[in-house]
């Protein structure tokens, strides 16, 4: 499994970590002011998706299946901790292995471990630099996180560091293929992108 030890810009208000038998993630204040230290080992899966899907919706069902798969493999889950949609579905399914990266201004899930950061950008950078990023359907905020992950893949490859594996739900695939066909996604970045229609198709390496 890929590992990560690096920093992203921002400030941590509340530090935190999550550990399971085959995965570990830690978010702490960096040595330098204005930096966040991000450490991940083993199976760490960050998820993004819309918060407007009701529990019981097929999208939430797929999110729950992903959570159960990660739990069976001994991994840990990371999401934005907002009180709805795929985030709530994943946390409900596996609260003991899910770490929320939250901003104080958002409507948050009332239970579960959390890390509090100062801004949406910092939250987004943490979630999209982690070793495995899974993007479910959503709206502009979810798409923003998807694109941010593409940027991290390119940046880390240029630094000879290990980039995330990006798993994209078929909901977004037409847009991603358009960008690729227009030459907006470099071949090395494209190699780190995987499509899925069901959580059953996601194969963490």
mmCIF file of C-alpha atoms in Angstrom:
data_model
loop_
_atom_site.group_PDB
_atom_site.id
_atom_site.type_symbol
_atom_site.label_atom_id
_atom_site.label_comp_id
_atom_site.label_asym_id
_atom_site.label_seq_id
_atom_site.Cartn_x
_atom_site.Cartn_y
_atom_site.Cartn_z
ATOM 1 C CA UNK A 1 0.000 0.000 0.000
ATOM 2 C CA UNK A 2 1.259 3.537 -0.728
ATOM 3 C CA UNK A 3 2.295 5.747 2.187
ATOM 4 C CA UNK A 4 2.504 9.495 2.624
ATOM 5 C CA UNK A 5 4.379 11.900 4.837
ATOM 6 C CA UNK A 6 4.062 15.510 3.794
ATOM 7 C CA UNK A 7 2.600 18.914 4.461
ATOM 8 C CA UNK A 8 -0.176 21.077 3.047
ATOM 9 C CA UNK A 9 -0.796 24.789 3.658
ATOM 10 C CA UNK A 10 -3.167 25.721 6.478
ATOM 11 C CA UNK A 11 -3.691 25.542 10.209
ATOM 12 C CA UNK A 12 -4.941 22.750 12.455
ATOM 13 C CA UNK A 13 -7.308 23.778 15.243
ATOM 14 C CA UNK A 14 -7.738 20.238 16.582
ATOM 15 C CA UNK A 15 -5.305 17.420 15.756
ATOM 16 C CA UNK A 16 -6.380 13.816 15.315
ATOM 17 C CA UNK A 17 -5.586 10.368 14.009
ATOM 18 C CA UNK A 18 -7.222 7.066 13.129
ATOM 19 C CA UNK A 19 -5.717 3.587 13.244
ATOM 20 C CA UNK A 20 -6.830 0.115 12.202
ATOM 21 C CA UNK A 21 -4.978 -3.154 11.678
ATOM 22 C CA UNK A 22 -3.854 -2.275 8.132
ATOM 23 C CA UNK A 23 -4.124 1.507 8.002
ATOM 24 C CA UNK A 24 -3.139 4.653 9.870
ATOM 25 C CA UNK A 25 -3.661 8.378 9.266
ATOM 26 C CA UNK A 26 -2.529 11.330 11.365
ATOM 27 C CA UNK A 27 -3.218 15.051 10.897
ATOM 28 C CA UNK A 28 -1.138 17.377 13.094
ATOM 29 C CA UNK A 29 0.226 20.905 13.246
ATOM 30 C CA UNK A 30 3.353 21.283 11.178
ATOM 31 C CA UNK A 31 6.714 22.440 12.488
ATOM 32 C CA UNK A 32 6.366 25.669 10.505
ATOM 33 C CA UNK A 33 3.484 28.024 11.189
ATOM 34 C CA UNK A 34 0.876 27.737 8.447
ATOM 35 C CA UNK A 35 1.571 24.076 7.625
ATOM 36 C CA UNK A 36 -0.339 20.882 8.331
ATOM 37 C CA UNK A 37 1.541 17.594 8.734
ATOM 38 C CA UNK A 38 -0.206 14.698 6.981
ATOM 39 C CA UNK A 39 0.929 11.112 7.565
ATOM 40 C CA UNK A 40 -0.700 8.002 6.099
ATOM 41 C CA UNK A 41 0.396 4.373 6.125
ATOM 42 C CA UNK A 42 -1.270 1.289 4.687
ATOM 43 C CA UNK A 43 -4.859 1.385 3.509
ATOM 44 C CA UNK A 44 -6.175 4.929 3.921
ATOM 45 C CA UNK A 45 -9.255 5.806 1.856
ATOM 46 C CA UNK A 46 -10.540 9.358 1.535
ATOM 47 C CA UNK A 47 -14.062 9.760 0.160
ATOM 48 C CA UNK A 48 -15.886 12.665 -1.439
ATOM 49 C CA UNK A 49 -19.521 12.903 -2.488
ATOM 50 C CA UNK A 50 -22.712 14.921 -2.331
ATOM 51 C CA UNK A 51 -24.419 15.463 1.009
ATOM 52 C CA UNK A 52 -27.937 15.761 -0.441
ATOM 53 C CA UNK A 53 -28.476 12.062 -1.122
ATOM 54 C CA UNK A 54 -30.851 10.587 1.473
ATOM 55 C CA UNK A 55 -29.798 7.507 3.389
ATOM 56 C CA UNK A 56 -31.161 4.533 1.467
ATOM 57 C CA UNK A 57 -30.409 6.145 -1.902
ATOM 58 C CA UNK A 58 -28.403 3.848 -4.225
ATOM 59 C CA UNK A 59 -25.420 6.210 -3.995
ATOM 60 C CA UNK A 60 -25.438 6.014 -0.201
ATOM 61 C CA UNK A 61 -25.757 2.246 -0.459
ATOM 62 C CA UNK A 62 -22.584 2.130 -2.567
ATOM 63 C CA UNK A 63 -20.832 4.373 -0.033
ATOM 64 C CA UNK A 64 -21.836 1.977 2.754
ATOM 65 C CA UNK A 65 -20.495 -0.965 0.735
ATOM 66 C CA UNK A 66 -17.194 0.834 0.323
ATOM 67 C CA UNK A 67 -17.009 1.438 4.078
ATOM 68 C CA UNK A 68 -17.629 -2.243 4.770
ATOM 69 C CA UNK A 69 -14.939 -3.254 2.256
ATOM 70 C CA UNK A 70 -12.355 -0.953 3.832
ATOM 71 C CA UNK A 71 -13.267 -2.326 7.275
ATOM 72 C CA UNK A 72 -12.802 -5.934 6.091
ATOM 73 C CA UNK A 73 -9.364 -5.012 4.752
ATOM 74 C CA UNK A 74 -8.342 -3.348 8.022
ATOM 75 C CA UNK A 75 -8.138 0.138 6.547
ATOM 76 C CA UNK A 76 -9.291 3.553 7.702
ATOM 77 C CA UNK A 77 -11.709 6.044 6.142
ATOM 78 C CA UNK A 78 -11.529 9.822 5.872
ATOM 79 C CA UNK A 79 -14.298 12.201 4.877
ATOM 80 C CA UNK A 80 -15.462 15.781 5.424
ATOM 81 C CA UNK A 81 -17.829 14.942 8.274
ATOM 82 C CA UNK A 82 -20.824 16.859 6.952
ATOM 83 C CA UNK A 83 -24.183 15.645 8.195
ATOM 84 C CA UNK A 84 -25.699 14.074 5.098
ATOM 85 C CA UNK A 85 -25.288 11.995 1.954
ATOM 86 C CA UNK A 86 -22.290 9.750 1.396
ATOM 87 C CA UNK A 87 -20.421 11.204 4.387
ATOM 88 C CA UNK A 88 -23.181 10.281 6.819
ATOM 89 C CA UNK A 89 -23.709 6.895 5.137
ATOM 90 C CA UNK A 90 -20.028 5.976 5.513
ATOM 91 C CA UNK A 91 -19.835 7.182 9.093
ATOM 92 C CA UNK A 92 -23.006 5.316 10.050
ATOM 93 C CA UNK A 93 -21.625 2.129 8.491
ATOM 94 C CA UNK A 94 -18.157 2.310 10.094
ATOM 95 C CA UNK A 95 -17.962 5.031 12.776
ATOM 96 C CA UNK A 96 -14.998 3.465 14.573
ATOM 97 C CA UNK A 97 -12.619 3.693 11.602
ATOM 98 C CA UNK A 98 -13.758 7.015 10.098
ATOM 99 C CA UNK A 99 -11.889 10.282 10.652
ATOM 100 C CA UNK A 100 -13.642 13.551 9.784
ATOM 101 C CA UNK A 101 -11.674 16.510 8.438
ATOM 102 C CA UNK A 102 -13.955 19.424 9.280
ATOM 103 C CA UNK A 103 -14.313 23.184 9.143
ATOM 104 C CA UNK A 104 -16.118 24.799 12.095
ATOM 105 C CA UNK A 105 -18.643 26.592 9.883
ATOM 106 C CA UNK A 106 -20.146 23.434 8.363
ATOM 107 C CA UNK A 107 -23.101 21.358 9.583
ATOM 108 C CA UNK A 108 -21.265 18.428 11.103
ATOM 109 C CA UNK A 109 -21.986 14.848 12.062
ATOM 110 C CA UNK A 110 -22.393 14.762 15.835
ATOM 111 C CA UNK A 111 -20.318 11.621 16.444
ATOM 112 C CA UNK A 112 -16.995 10.173 15.367
ATOM 113 C CA UNK A 113 -13.350 11.237 15.523
ATOM 114 C CA UNK A 114 -12.481 14.533 13.903
ATOM 115 C CA UNK A 115 -9.720 16.910 12.920
ATOM 116 C CA UNK A 116 -10.640 20.593 12.723
ATOM 117 C CA UNK A 117 -8.838 22.861 10.262
ATOM 118 C CA UNK A 118 -9.089 26.549 9.521
ATOM 119 C CA UNK A 119 -10.383 26.553 5.947
ATOM 120 C CA UNK A 120 -12.148 24.636 3.213
ATOM 121 C CA UNK A 121 -8.994 24.731 1.079
ATOM 122 C CA UNK A 122 -6.955 23.075 3.829
ATOM 123 C CA UNK A 123 -9.631 20.405 4.292
ATOM 124 C CA UNK A 124 -9.711 19.787 0.551
ATOM 125 C CA UNK A 125 -5.920 19.508 0.274
ATOM 126 C CA UNK A 126 -5.737 16.973 3.109
ATOM 127 C CA UNK A 127 -8.531 14.830 1.721
ATOM 128 C CA UNK A 128 -7.214 14.783 -1.848
ATOM 129 C CA UNK A 129 -3.536 14.093 -1.117
ATOM 130 C CA UNK A 130 -4.208 10.846 0.789
ATOM 131 C CA UNK A 131 -3.173 7.514 -0.822
ATOM 132 C CA UNK A 132 -6.635 6.491 -2.096
ATOM 133 C CA UNK A 133 -9.331 9.001 -3.073
ATOM 134 C CA UNK A 134 -12.827 7.790 -4.006
ATOM 135 C CA UNK A 135 -15.207 10.301 -5.573
ATOM 136 C CA UNK A 136 -18.938 9.564 -5.566
ATOM 137 C CA UNK A 137 -21.585 11.658 -7.371
ATOM 138 C CA UNK A 138 -22.169 15.143 -6.078
ATOM 139 C CA UNK A 139 -22.261 18.768 -7.151
ATOM 140 C CA UNK A 140 -19.708 21.529 -7.706
ATOM 141 C CA UNK A 141 -18.027 21.034 -4.311
ATOM 142 C CA UNK A 142 -17.396 17.355 -5.060
ATOM 143 C CA UNK A 143 -16.102 18.194 -8.535
ATOM 144 C CA UNK A 144 -13.781 20.781 -6.983
ATOM 145 C CA UNK A 145 -12.286 18.052 -4.789
ATOM 146 C CA UNK A 146 -11.922 15.730 -7.784
ATOM 147 C CA UNK A 147 -10.000 18.370 -9.740
ATOM 148 C CA UNK A 148 -7.864 19.157 -6.694
ATOM 149 C CA UNK A 149 -6.837 15.502 -6.540
ATOM 150 C CA UNK A 150 -5.820 15.607 -10.210
ATOM 151 C CA UNK A 151 -3.590 18.544 -9.320
ATOM 152 C CA UNK A 152 -1.983 16.644 -6.435
ATOM 153 C CA UNK A 153 -1.333 13.629 -8.673
ATOM 154 C CA UNK A 154 0.550 15.815 -11.148
ATOM 155 C CA UNK A 155 2.433 17.737 -8.448
ATOM 156 C CA UNK A 156 3.554 14.648 -6.530
ATOM 157 C CA UNK A 157 4.652 12.887 -9.721
ATOM 158 C CA UNK A 158 6.808 15.894 -10.582
ATOM 159 C CA UNK A 159 8.392 15.639 -7.104
ATOM 160 C CA UNK A 160 9.003 11.874 -7.556
ATOM 161 C CA UNK A 161 6.637 11.260 -4.651
ATOM 162 C CA UNK A 162 3.825 8.709 -4.561
ATOM 163 C CA UNK A 163 0.567 10.241 -5.851
ATOM 164 C CA UNK A 164 -2.947 9.189 -4.856
ATOM 165 C CA UNK A 165 -4.937 6.531 -6.647
ATOM 166 C CA UNK A 166 -8.104 8.302 -7.786
ATOM 167 C CA UNK A 167 -11.324 6.304 -8.089
ATOM 168 C CA UNK A 168 -14.072 8.178 -9.967
ATOM 169 C CA UNK A 169 -17.735 7.128 -10.092
ATOM 170 C CA UNK A 170 -19.222 6.697 -13.581
ATOM 171 C CA UNK A 171 -21.394 9.766 -12.860
ATOM 172 C CA UNK A 172 -18.328 11.915 -13.645
ATOM 173 C CA UNK A 173 -16.824 9.817 -16.392
ATOM 174 C CA UNK A 174 -18.143 11.776 -19.393
ATOM 175 C CA UNK A 175 -16.540 14.953 -18.004
ATOM 176 C CA UNK A 176 -13.247 13.205 -17.232
ATOM 177 C CA UNK A 177 -13.065 11.647 -20.695
ATOM 178 C CA UNK A 178 -13.769 15.048 -22.258
ATOM 179 C CA UNK A 179 -10.890 16.585 -20.325
ATOM 180 C CA UNK A 180 -8.634 13.705 -21.314
ATOM 181 C CA UNK A 181 -9.621 13.919 -24.978
ATOM 182 C CA UNK A 182 -8.861 17.648 -24.928
ATOM 183 C CA UNK A 183 -5.365 16.879 -23.638
ATOM 184 C CA UNK A 184 -6.005 18.459 -20.237
ATOM 185 C CA UNK A 185 -4.956 15.320 -18.334
ATOM 186 C CA UNK A 186 -1.370 14.178 -18.813
ATOM 187 C CA UNK A 187 -0.760 10.469 -19.538
ATOM 188 C CA UNK A 188 0.955 9.913 -16.177
ATOM 189 C CA UNK A 189 -1.988 11.425 -14.359
ATOM 190 C CA UNK A 190 -4.444 9.375 -16.410
ATOM 191 C CA UNK A 191 -2.676 6.204 -15.300
ATOM 192 C CA UNK A 192 -3.687 6.945 -11.680
ATOM 193 C CA UNK A 193 -7.396 7.327 -12.523
ATOM 194 C CA UNK A 194 -9.818 4.415 -12.221
ATOM 195 C CA UNK A 195 -13.534 4.328 -12.970
ATOM 196 C CA UNK A 196 -16.206 2.454 -11.043
ATOM 197 C CA UNK A 197 -19.958 1.974 -11.109
ATOM 198 C CA UNK A 198 -20.126 -0.095 -7.930
ATOM 199 C CA UNK A 199 -17.957 -0.244 -4.824
ATOM 200 C CA UNK A 200 -17.469 -3.915 -5.671
ATOM 201 C CA UNK A 201 -15.266 -2.830 -8.607
ATOM 202 C CA UNK A 202 -12.800 -0.904 -6.444
ATOM 203 C CA UNK A 203 -9.639 -2.938 -5.930
ATOM 204 C CA UNK A 204 -7.188 -1.329 -3.535
ATOM 205 C CA UNK A 205 -3.608 -2.375 -4.310
#
